[in-house]
GROMACS .gro file of C-alpha atoms in nm:
model
  470
    1MET     CA    1   4.477   2.224  -2.590
    2ALA     CA    2   4.632   2.547  -2.712
    3THR     CA    3   4.320   2.634  -2.912
    4LEU     CA    4   4.061   2.448  -2.709
    5PHE     CA    5   3.926   2.768  -2.553
    6PRO     CA    6   3.993   3.043  -2.811
    7ARG     CA    7   3.958   3.410  -2.740
    8PRO     CA    8   3.611   3.544  -2.834
    9MET     CA    9   3.604   3.691  -3.184
   10LEU     CA   10   3.269   3.870  -3.176
   11GLN     CA   11   3.372   4.164  -2.962
   12PRO     CA   12   3.462   4.498  -3.122
   13ILE     CA   13   3.831   4.577  -3.143
   14GLN     CA   14   3.940   4.798  -2.854
   15PRO     CA   15   4.249   5.015  -2.830
   16ASP     CA   16   4.535   4.847  -2.650
   17ARG     CA   17   4.542   4.960  -2.288
   18ALA     CA   18   4.816   4.950  -2.031
   19SER     CA   19   4.622   4.680  -1.850
   20ASP     CA   20   4.625   4.467  -2.165
   21ARG     CA   21   5.003   4.483  -2.185
   22ASP     CA   22   5.072   4.359  -1.831
   23ARG     CA   23   5.045   3.991  -1.939
   24PRO     CA   24   5.074   3.805  -2.270
   25ARG     CA   25   4.752   3.824  -2.471
   26GLU     CA   26   4.700   3.447  -2.453
   27LEU     CA   27   4.870   3.198  -2.223
   28ASN     CA   28   5.043   2.897  -2.374
   29GLY     CA   29   4.785   2.618  -2.390
   30VAL     CA   30   5.024   2.332  -2.310
   31ARG     CA   31   5.156   2.507  -2.001
   32LEU     CA   32   4.804   2.602  -1.902
   33ALA     CA   33   4.700   2.237  -1.927
   34GLY     CA   34   4.988   2.141  -1.698
   35PHE     CA   35   4.890   2.414  -1.455
   36ALA     CA   36   4.527   2.297  -1.459
   37SER     CA   37   4.626   1.937  -1.385
   38LEU     CA   38   4.629   2.009  -1.011
   39ALA     CA   39   4.250   2.033  -1.034
   40VAL     CA   40   4.244   1.656  -1.095
   41PRO     CA   41   4.335   1.538  -0.740
   42ILE     CA   42   4.135   1.824  -0.586
   43TYR     CA   43   3.816   1.734  -0.773
   44ALA     CA   44   3.885   1.361  -0.755
   45ALA     CA   45   3.881   1.386  -0.375
   46GLN     CA   46   3.583   1.619  -0.363
   47MET     CA   47   3.345   1.374  -0.531
   48PRO     CA   48   3.403   1.076  -0.298
   49LEU     CA   49   3.389   1.302   0.009
   50THR     CA   50   3.048   1.445  -0.075
   51VAL     CA   51   2.887   1.155  -0.262
   52TYR     CA   52   3.032   0.821  -0.159
   53LEU     CA   53   3.211   0.863   0.171
   54PRO     CA   54   2.900   0.944   0.383
   55ALA     CA   55   2.714   0.643   0.241
   56ILE     CA   56   3.013   0.407   0.269
   57TYR     CA   57   3.105   0.511   0.622
   58ALA     CA   58   2.738   0.474   0.723
   59GLN     CA   59   2.683   0.137   0.556
   60GLN     CA   60   3.025  -0.026   0.598
   61PHE     CA   61   3.129   0.109   0.938
   62GLY     CA   62   2.792   0.172   1.103
   63LEU     CA   63   2.832   0.547   1.163
   64SER     CA   64   2.498   0.729   1.175
   65LEU     CA   65   2.408   0.991   0.917
   66ALA     CA   66   2.356   1.245   1.196
   67VAL     CA   67   2.710   1.183   1.330
   68ILE     CA   68   2.863   1.207   0.982
   69GLY     CA   69   2.674   1.529   0.912
   70THR     CA   70   2.789   1.676   1.242
   71ILE     CA   71   3.154   1.587   1.169
   72PHE     CA   72   3.140   1.755   0.827
   73LEU     CA   73   2.976   2.062   0.978
   74ALA     CA   74   3.240   2.083   1.255
   75GLU     CA   75   3.519   2.057   0.998
   76ARG     CA   76   3.378   2.356   0.813
   77LEU     CA   77   3.387   2.557   1.136
   78TRP     CA   78   3.754   2.457   1.167
   79GLY     CA   79   3.804   2.568   0.807
   80ALA     CA   80   3.649   2.905   0.890
   81LEU     CA   81   3.952   2.967   1.113
   82ALA     CA   82   4.222   2.799   0.905
   83ASP     CA   83   4.137   2.922   0.553
   84PRO     CA   84   4.170   3.300   0.605
   85LEU     CA   85   4.493   3.242   0.798
   86ILE     CA   86   4.638   3.038   0.511
   87GLY     CA   87   4.529   3.301   0.259
   88SER     CA   88   4.679   3.587   0.458
   89LEU     CA   89   5.006   3.399   0.518
   90SER     CA   90   5.036   3.310   0.150
   91ASP     CA   91   4.991   3.676   0.052
   92ARG     CA   92   5.269   3.772   0.295
   93THR     CA   93   5.507   3.489   0.204
   94ARG     CA   94   5.835   3.600   0.048
   95SER     CA   95   6.079   3.330  -0.066
   96ARG     CA   96   6.301   3.252  -0.361
   97PHE     CA   97   6.038   2.993  -0.462
   98GLY     CA   98   5.758   3.251  -0.467
   99ARG     CA   99   5.449   3.313  -0.257
  100ARG     CA  100   5.233   3.023  -0.377
  101ARG     CA  101   5.464   2.731  -0.454
  102PRO     CA  102   5.584   2.658  -0.096
  103TRP     CA  103   5.227   2.634   0.030
  104ILE     CA  104   5.115   2.407  -0.252
  105ALA     CA  105   5.409   2.169  -0.199
  106ALA     CA  106   5.363   2.151   0.180
  107GLY     CA  107   4.987   2.114   0.145
  108ALA     CA  108   5.030   1.824  -0.096
  109LEU     CA  109   5.226   1.633   0.169
  110VAL     CA  110   4.962   1.691   0.439
  111PHE     CA  111   4.679   1.615   0.197
  112GLY     CA  112   4.841   1.292   0.076
  113ILE     CA  113   4.898   1.152   0.426
  114ALA     CA  114   4.540   1.224   0.532
  115ALA     CA  115   4.402   1.079   0.207
  116ILE     CA  116   4.574   0.749   0.286
  117ALA     CA  117   4.403   0.740   0.626
  118LEU     CA  118   4.063   0.833   0.485
  119PHE     CA  119   4.052   0.616   0.172
  120PHE     CA  120   4.252   0.322   0.311
  121PRO     CA  121   4.137   0.297   0.677
  122PHE     CA  122   4.406   0.112   0.870
  123LEU     CA  123   4.258   0.149   1.222
  124ALA     CA  124   3.917   0.082   1.370
  125VAL     CA  125   3.682   0.338   1.215
  126THR     CA  126   3.516   0.548   1.483
  127PRO     CA  127   3.370   0.899   1.476
  128LEU     CA  128   3.701   1.025   1.618
  129TYR     CA  129   3.901   0.850   1.344
  130LEU     CA  130   3.679   0.998   1.071
  131ALA     CA  131   3.696   1.345   1.227
  132ALA     CA  132   4.076   1.344   1.261
  133ALA     CA  133   4.136   1.217   0.906
  134LEU     CA  134   3.883   1.461   0.761
  135PHE     CA  135   4.018   1.763   0.951
  136ILE     CA  136   4.378   1.695   0.843
  137LEU     CA  137   4.278   1.623   0.483
  138TYR     CA  138   4.092   1.952   0.455
  139LEU     CA  139   4.385   2.139   0.610
  140GLY     CA  140   4.613   2.004   0.338
  141TRP     CA  141   4.344   2.074   0.080
  142SER     CA  142   4.327   2.439   0.189
  143MET     CA  143   4.707   2.471   0.182
  144ILE     CA  144   4.696   2.356  -0.180
  145GLN     CA  145   4.380   2.513  -0.310
  146ILE     CA  146   4.390   2.868  -0.172
  147PRO     CA  147   4.740   2.959  -0.302
  148TYR     CA  148   4.661   2.767  -0.623
  149LEU     CA  149   4.345   2.967  -0.689
  150ALA     CA  150   4.525   3.291  -0.607
  151TRP     CA  151   4.804   3.199  -0.849
  152SER     CA  152   4.537   3.120  -1.109
  153GLY     CA  153   4.414   3.477  -1.086
  154GLU     CA  154   4.766   3.619  -1.112
  155ILE     CA  155   4.902   3.449  -1.423
  156SER     CA  156   4.686   3.680  -1.634
  157GLY     CA  157   4.526   4.014  -1.558
  158ARG     CA  158   4.288   4.007  -1.854
  159TYR     CA  159   3.913   3.975  -1.791
  160HIS     CA  160   3.839   3.694  -2.039
  161GLU     CA  161   4.178   3.526  -2.009
  162ARG     CA  162   4.097   3.458  -1.645
  163THR     CA  163   3.781   3.283  -1.761
  164ARG     CA  164   3.999   3.077  -1.993
  165VAL     CA  165   4.226   2.977  -1.702
  166VAL     CA  166   3.938   2.857  -1.486
  167THR     CA  167   3.784   2.682  -1.787
  168TYR     CA  168   4.097   2.471  -1.830
  169GLN     CA  169   4.074   2.390  -1.460
  170ALA     CA  170   3.704   2.308  -1.493
  171VAL     CA  171   3.771   2.068  -1.780
  172ALA     CA  172   4.052   1.902  -1.583
  173GLY     CA  173   3.818   1.878  -1.285
  174SER     CA  174   3.540   1.727  -1.496
  175ALA     CA  175   3.783   1.474  -1.639
  176ALA     CA  176   3.886   1.386  -1.282
  177LEU     CA  177   3.524   1.339  -1.181
  178LEU     CA  178   3.470   1.117  -1.483
  179LEU     CA  179   3.777   0.912  -1.396
  180VAL     CA  180   3.683   0.873  -1.031
  181LEU     CA  181   3.328   0.770  -1.127
  182VAL     CA  182   3.430   0.507  -1.381
  183LEU     CA  183   3.575   0.283  -1.113
  184PRO     CA  184   3.267   0.272  -0.883
  185THR     CA  185   3.050   0.215  -1.189
  186ILE     CA  186   3.255  -0.087  -1.288
  187ILE     CA  187   3.257  -0.213  -0.930
  188ASP     CA  188   2.877  -0.171  -0.910
  189GLN     CA  189   2.840  -0.420  -1.196
  190TRP     CA  190   3.069  -0.667  -1.021
  191GLN     CA  191   3.034  -0.613  -0.645
  192PRO     CA  192   2.765  -0.345  -0.594
  193HIS     CA  193   2.778  -0.364  -0.214
  194ASN     CA  194   3.157  -0.358  -0.173
  195GLY     CA  195   3.199  -0.006  -0.039
  196MET     CA  196   3.558  -0.059   0.073
  197LEU     CA  197   3.667  -0.156  -0.277
  198LYS     CA  198   3.509   0.161  -0.414
  199LEU     CA  199   3.678   0.370  -0.146
  200CYS     CA  200   4.022   0.225  -0.216
  201ALA     CA  201   3.980   0.261  -0.593
  202MET     CA  202   3.891   0.629  -0.565
  203GLY     CA  203   4.172   0.688  -0.317
  204THR     CA  204   4.416   0.541  -0.567
  205VAL     CA  205   4.302   0.793  -0.829
  206VAL     CA  206   4.341   1.083  -0.582
  207LEU     CA  207   4.693   0.989  -0.472
  208THR     CA  208   4.823   0.895  -0.817
  209SER     CA  209   4.697   1.215  -0.979
  210LEU     CA  210   4.845   1.422  -0.695
  211VAL     CA  211   5.191   1.274  -0.751
  212ILE     CA  212   5.168   1.340  -1.127
  213ALA     CA  213   5.017   1.689  -1.111
  214LEU     CA  214   5.235   1.844  -0.840
  215PRO     CA  215   5.556   1.883  -1.046
  216LEU     CA  216   5.356   1.995  -1.350
  217VAL     CA  217   5.187   2.284  -1.170
  218LEU     CA  218   5.502   2.394  -0.986
  219ARG     CA  219   5.687   2.428  -1.318
  220ALA     CA  220   5.406   2.554  -1.542
  221PHE     CA  221   5.439   2.933  -1.503
  222PRO     CA  222   5.665   3.173  -1.318
  223GLU     CA  223   5.496   3.350  -1.033
  224ALA     CA  224   5.416   3.716  -1.077
  225PRO     CA  225   5.652   3.946  -0.884
  226ALA     CA  226   5.535   4.024  -0.534
  227PRO     CA  227   5.366   4.367  -0.508
  228LEU     CA  228   5.591   4.658  -0.420
  229GLN     CA  229   5.357   4.750  -0.135
  230PRO     CA  230   5.499   4.587   0.183
  231PRO     CA  231   5.282   4.303   0.315
  232VAL     CA  232   5.057   4.387   0.607
  233ARG     CA  233   5.012   4.143   0.893
  234LEU     CA  234   4.643   4.087   0.963
  235SER     CA  235   4.487   3.935   1.270
  236PHE     CA  236   4.200   3.696   1.216
  237ALA     CA  237   3.953   3.966   1.321
  238ARG     CA  238   4.109   4.220   1.084
  239ALA     CA  239   4.119   3.969   0.795
  240ALA     CA  240   3.751   3.891   0.853
  241ALA     CA  241   3.675   4.263   0.861
  242VAL     CA  242   3.852   4.315   0.527
  243VAL     CA  243   3.655   4.032   0.366
  244PHE     CA  244   3.317   4.132   0.506
  245SER     CA  245   3.364   4.499   0.426
  246ASP     CA  246   3.395   4.432   0.052
  247ARG     CA  247   3.039   4.425  -0.077
  248LEU     CA  248   3.122   4.289  -0.421
  249LEU     CA  249   3.322   4.004  -0.271
  250LEU     CA  250   3.035   3.925  -0.034
  251ARG     CA  251   2.795   3.898  -0.327
  252VAL     CA  252   3.026   3.657  -0.506
  253LEU     CA  253   3.078   3.452  -0.191
  254ALA     CA  254   2.709   3.436  -0.104
  255SER     CA  255   2.618   3.338  -0.459
  256ASP     CA  256   2.882   3.065  -0.461
  257LEU     CA  257   2.775   2.937  -0.120
  258ALA     CA  258   2.420   2.898  -0.251
  259VAL     CA  259   2.519   2.722  -0.573
  260THR     CA  260   2.759   2.491  -0.388
  261ALA     CA  261   2.490   2.405  -0.135
  262GLY     CA  262   2.255   2.315  -0.419
  263GLN     CA  263   2.514   2.097  -0.586
  264GLY     CA  264   2.604   1.939  -0.253
  265ILE     CA  265   2.245   1.843  -0.172
  266ARG     CA  266   2.214   1.675  -0.509
  267SER     CA  267   2.550   1.501  -0.474
  268VAL     CA  268   2.506   1.371  -0.119
  269LEU     CA  269   2.157   1.235  -0.189
  270ILE     CA  270   2.190   1.097  -0.541
  271VAL     CA  271   2.317   0.754  -0.431
  272PHE     CA  272   2.025   0.721  -0.189
  273PHE     CA  273   1.777   0.856  -0.447
  274VAL     CA  274   1.878   0.617  -0.724
  275THR     CA  275   1.922   0.318  -0.493
  276PHE     CA  276   1.608   0.350  -0.282
  277TYR     CA  277   1.360   0.581  -0.459
  278MET     CA  278   1.429   0.450  -0.809
  279GLY     CA  279   1.512   0.099  -0.687
  280LEU     CA  280   1.814   0.085  -0.920
  281PRO     CA  281   2.132   0.040  -0.710
  282GLN     CA  282   2.321  -0.072  -1.020
  283TRP     CA  283   2.262   0.277  -1.167
  284ALA     CA  284   2.385   0.470  -0.863
  285SER     CA  285   2.734   0.532  -1.003
  286GLY     CA  286   2.638   0.507  -1.369
  287LEU     CA  287   2.398   0.801  -1.351
  288PHE     CA  288   2.668   1.026  -1.210
  289LEU     CA  289   2.907   0.895  -1.472
  290LEU     CA  290   2.661   0.985  -1.747
  291GLN     CA  291   2.628   1.335  -1.608
  292PHE     CA  292   3.001   1.397  -1.601
  293ILE     CA  293   3.063   1.257  -1.948
  294PHE     CA  294   2.855   1.548  -2.077
  295GLY     CA  295   2.997   1.772  -1.806
  296ILE     CA  296   3.339   1.776  -1.974
  297ALA     CA  297   3.184   1.987  -2.251
  298ALA     CA  298   3.022   2.224  -2.003
  299GLY     CA  299   3.333   2.433  -1.931
  300PRO     CA  300   3.406   2.539  -2.292
  301ILE     CA  301   3.035   2.598  -2.359
  302TRP     CA  302   2.990   2.830  -2.062
  303ALA     CA  303   3.322   3.001  -2.128
  304GLN     CA  304   3.197   3.101  -2.473
  305ILE     CA  305   2.872   3.224  -2.321
  306GLY     CA  306   3.074   3.426  -2.069
  307TYR     CA  307   3.286   3.577  -2.348
  308ARG     CA  308   2.972   3.705  -2.519
  309ILE     CA  309   2.746   3.824  -2.237
  310GLY     CA  310   2.988   3.871  -1.946
  311LYS     CA  311   3.065   3.660  -1.644
  312HIS     CA  312   2.780   3.759  -1.413
  313ARG     CA  313   2.514   3.726  -1.683
  314ALA     CA  314   2.648   3.384  -1.776
  315ALA     CA  315   2.637   3.283  -1.408
  316VAL     CA  316   2.273   3.393  -1.376
  317THR     CA  317   2.179   3.209  -1.696
  318GLY     CA  318   2.348   2.889  -1.580
  319GLU     CA  319   2.181   2.902  -1.239
  320MET     CA  320   1.833   2.945  -1.384
  321VAL     CA  321   1.894   2.647  -1.612
  322GLN     CA  322   1.984   2.451  -1.299
  323VAL     CA  323   1.659   2.561  -1.132
  324ALA     CA  324   1.455   2.426  -1.423
  325ILE     CA  325   1.643   2.094  -1.426
  326ASN     CA  326   1.598   2.033  -1.054
  327LEU     CA  327   1.229   2.123  -1.062
  328GLY     CA  328   1.197   1.866  -1.338
  329LEU     CA  329   1.305   1.599  -1.088
  330LEU     CA  330   0.966   1.637  -0.918
  331LEU     CA  331   0.815   1.465  -1.221
  332VAL     CA  332   1.040   1.160  -1.188
  333THR     CA  333   0.871   0.840  -1.070
  334PRO     CA  334   1.039   0.502  -1.003
  335ASP     CA  335   0.940   0.383  -1.352
  336ALA     CA  336   1.054   0.702  -1.529
  337LEU     CA  337   1.421   0.615  -1.585
  338PRO     CA  338   1.435   0.780  -1.934
  339LEU     CA  339   1.324   1.114  -1.783
  340LEU     CA  340   1.588   1.085  -1.511
  341LEU     CA  341   1.854   1.007  -1.772
  342GLY     CA  342   1.752   1.311  -1.977
  343LEU     CA  343   1.771   1.537  -1.673
  344ALA     CA  344   2.113   1.393  -1.584
  345ILE     CA  345   2.242   1.477  -1.934
  346ALA     CA  346   2.101   1.830  -1.907
  347GLN     CA  347   2.263   1.860  -1.565
  348GLY     CA  348   2.594   1.763  -1.725
  349PHE     CA  349   2.575   2.043  -1.982
  350ALA     CA  350   2.487   2.295  -1.709
  351GLN     CA  351   2.749   2.160  -1.469
  352GLY     CA  352   2.966   2.413  -1.292
  353SER     CA  353   2.842   2.712  -1.493
  354GLY     CA  354   2.800   2.930  -1.186
  355ASN     CA  355   3.116   2.810  -1.008
  356LEU     CA  356   3.331   2.876  -1.314
  357MET     CA  357   3.219   3.236  -1.358
  358LEU     CA  358   3.216   3.320  -0.988
  359ARG     CA  359   3.569   3.191  -0.934
  360SER     CA  360   3.695   3.399  -1.225
  361MET     CA  361   3.525   3.705  -1.074
  362VAL     CA  362   3.714   3.678  -0.742
  363ALA     CA  363   4.043   3.787  -0.903
  364ASP     CA  364   3.864   4.083  -1.066
  365VAL     CA  365   3.728   4.188  -0.727
  366ALA     CA  366   4.078   4.152  -0.576
  367ASP     CA  367   4.211   4.389  -0.845
  368ARG     CA  368   3.952   4.648  -0.753
  369HIS     CA  369   4.039   4.606  -0.384
  370ARG     CA  370   4.410   4.661  -0.458
  371LEU     CA  371   4.323   4.976  -0.653
  372GLU     CA  372   4.119   5.115  -0.363
  373THR     CA  373   4.345   5.012  -0.073
  374GLY     CA  374   4.691   4.959  -0.221
  375HIS     CA  375   4.707   4.606  -0.076
  376ASP     CA  376   4.720   4.280  -0.269
  377ARG     CA  377   4.495   4.034  -0.085
  378THR     CA  378   4.425   3.791  -0.368
  379ALA     CA  379   4.489   3.476  -0.162
  380LEU     CA  380   4.289   3.612   0.130
  381PHE     CA  381   3.995   3.670  -0.104
  382PHE     CA  382   4.029   3.322  -0.251
  383SER     CA  383   4.046   3.178   0.101
  384ALA     CA  384   3.707   3.335   0.162
  385PHE     CA  385   3.588   3.188  -0.168
  386SER     CA  386   3.723   2.849  -0.063
  387LEU     CA  387   3.540   2.891   0.265
  388SER     CA  388   3.212   2.957   0.084
  389VAL     CA  389   3.264   2.633  -0.111
  390LYS     CA  390   3.324   2.438   0.209
  391ALA     CA  391   3.037   2.607   0.389
  392GLY     CA  392   2.805   2.527   0.100
  393THR     CA  393   2.907   2.162   0.112
  394ALA     CA  394   2.870   2.155   0.490
  395ILE     CA  395   2.523   2.309   0.466
  396ALA     CA  396   2.429   2.043   0.212
  397ILE     CA  397   2.549   1.753   0.426
  398GLY     CA  398   2.462   1.906   0.763
  399ILE     CA  399   2.104   1.985   0.657
  400ALA     CA  400   2.013   1.738   0.381
  401LEU     CA  401   2.110   1.421   0.569
  402PRO     CA  402   1.932   1.508   0.896
  403LEU     CA  403   1.632   1.637   0.697
  404VAL     CA  404   1.580   1.312   0.504
  405ALA     CA  405   1.631   1.125   0.831
  406TRP     CA  406   1.355   1.344   0.981
  407PHE     CA  407   1.129   1.232   0.695
  408GLY     CA  408   1.195   0.876   0.812
  409PHE     CA  409   1.453   0.770   0.553
  410ASP     CA  410   1.692   0.496   0.669
  411PRO     CA  411   1.988   0.396   0.445
  412LYS     CA  412   2.020   0.060   0.622
  413GLY     CA  413   1.659  -0.058   0.623
  414ALA     CA  414   1.320  -0.060   0.455
  415ASN     CA  415   1.159   0.277   0.386
  416SER     CA  416   0.795   0.379   0.374
  417PRO     CA  417   0.645   0.559   0.072
  418GLU     CA  418   0.632   0.877   0.286
  419ALA     CA  419   1.004   0.853   0.362
  420LEU     CA  420   1.089   0.803  -0.006
  421ASN     CA  421   0.868   1.095  -0.104
  422GLY     CA  422   1.048   1.310   0.150
  423LEU     CA  423   1.377   1.202  -0.006
  424LEU     CA  424   1.247   1.312  -0.349
  425LEU     CA  425   1.135   1.653  -0.219
  426VAL     CA  426   1.471   1.731  -0.056
  427PHE     CA  427   1.663   1.599  -0.359
  428ALA     CA  428   1.467   1.818  -0.605
  429LEU     CA  429   1.358   2.131  -0.418
  430GLY     CA  430   1.674   2.183  -0.213
  431PRO     CA  431   1.898   2.243  -0.517
  432ALA     CA  432   1.627   2.436  -0.705
  433ILE     CA  433   1.588   2.687  -0.420
  434ALA     CA  434   1.965   2.719  -0.375
  435HIS     CA  435   2.034   2.784  -0.745
  436ALA     CA  436   1.755   3.044  -0.762
  437LEU     CA  437   1.907   3.224  -0.463
  438SER     CA  438   2.251   3.214  -0.625
  439ALA     CA  439   2.116   3.378  -0.943
  440ALA     CA  440   1.938   3.649  -0.744
  441LEU     CA  441   2.254   3.734  -0.548
  442ILE     CA  442   2.478   3.785  -0.852
  443HIS     CA  443   2.221   3.952  -1.080
  444GLY     CA  444   2.330   4.302  -1.187
  445PHE     CA  445   2.691   4.266  -1.070
  446PRO     CA  446   2.863   4.599  -1.155
  447LEU     CA  447   3.224   4.487  -1.219
  448ASP     CA  448   3.198   4.401  -1.589
  449GLU     CA  449   3.465   4.380  -1.859
  450ALA     CA  450   3.485   4.754  -1.929
  451THR     CA  451   3.501   4.847  -1.561
  452HIS     CA  452   3.768   4.587  -1.495
  453ALA     CA  453   3.976   4.713  -1.790
  454ASP     CA  454   3.974   5.060  -1.634
  455VAL     CA  455   4.085   4.911  -1.300
  456ARG     CA  456   4.375   4.723  -1.462
  457GLU     CA  457   4.483   5.029  -1.659
  458THR     CA  458   4.495   5.244  -1.346
  459LEU     CA  459   4.685   4.975  -1.156
  460ALA     CA  460   4.939   4.945  -1.437
  461ARG     CA  461   5.003   5.320  -1.437
  462ARG     CA  462   5.034   5.331  -1.059
  463ASP     CA  463   5.269   5.030  -1.046
  464ALA     CA  464   5.488   5.187  -1.317
  465ALA     CA  465   5.510   5.508  -1.116
  466LEU     CA  466   5.625   5.316  -0.806
  467VAL     CA  467   5.918   5.148  -0.982
  468PRO     CA  468   6.241   5.325  -0.879
  469ALA     CA  469   6.427   5.503  -1.154
  470GLU     CA  470   6.757   5.337  -1.250
   0.00000   0.00000   0.00000
């Protein structure tokens, strides 16, 4: 993988700056692949939670869609408190193992225990059981993901190299999604109504990949030295004030919340759409599988686009492509499977374009914040980014499921043509509106490559001046 995502060659040669010398020009590809492997269990859990778990817990255990949507929404409110605290604590952590590693290791333990409860239910499944397992799982997830994302932005300070880092993670995540979708697709051809078997199969992928990836990521790269500026203890109110006072960060967060909401609406409804609207339950997993086969190529494609036109322009382009694809779903009728397949392939090539660029931009915004304030709050900023991802998913589940229920859709019974048409409208227009909003929010973003290079150069000079003379 060392040359899978090469540096762009079309840019004019620039003089070497201090900011360009603060990290190697290109990270070792093998180590970067090992570092990116932690995206596999994270993404492998994300897909079942948003796509399969609501349907399985509704159909197999009799929980109502409204109850499931409420539980997911409540968890996101819990995350609104926990995520900034984890980010702030990670930024302030000082240990011989670094700032990020201890949190990732502890989070993996919490995450693994909760995943066992959620994917292999061993007690009577009630709303309380689902809520407890989900809350603990997402706590472990945050303990892993927030320090991991912060570390991702710290292993290189270069504008395009950060895009390369998140591209490796995006490819690993797409491969995880492909892996976790293969099993339900196979099961659909054998036992299409066996939700428990699907749940256990996906849980096996999550837990196995976590055990394999954890030592790889902990040993992939040394952590960057902690900033010389002493860490500042922030209350929750002060941490929130820091996040909400940074206008560039707010634009990134709002754009990501919109794109995640759009993706979440599509994900949470696709099983219902294919099963009931199209009348093809045997295609429910296969259609997603088709999308993610092509989605593996999406990361490198959009990385190259980002190298050439900049991160925010690539994000806008990707979001407008998504708008067109989702509007195309309005033309799909139950007998138009070829059109649906074509749109699924297009969706695969556009997959994650906005998320990839926006996540890379968070570290750039954190650099600018450190230049202006003197404080490194990278993990705090990524905790806010993680919160926007969770909020977007919660909005998707908390609004899409009750909305299709309001149209009269019932996942356990017969549905009228009006109910199925309502399902189509939410499935198509919800994501289209969300992606258009995401593009509008990030359009004209001012922190481009040249501006970021100036920020890194100034930081490098200032950090050098703070080092005590020997």
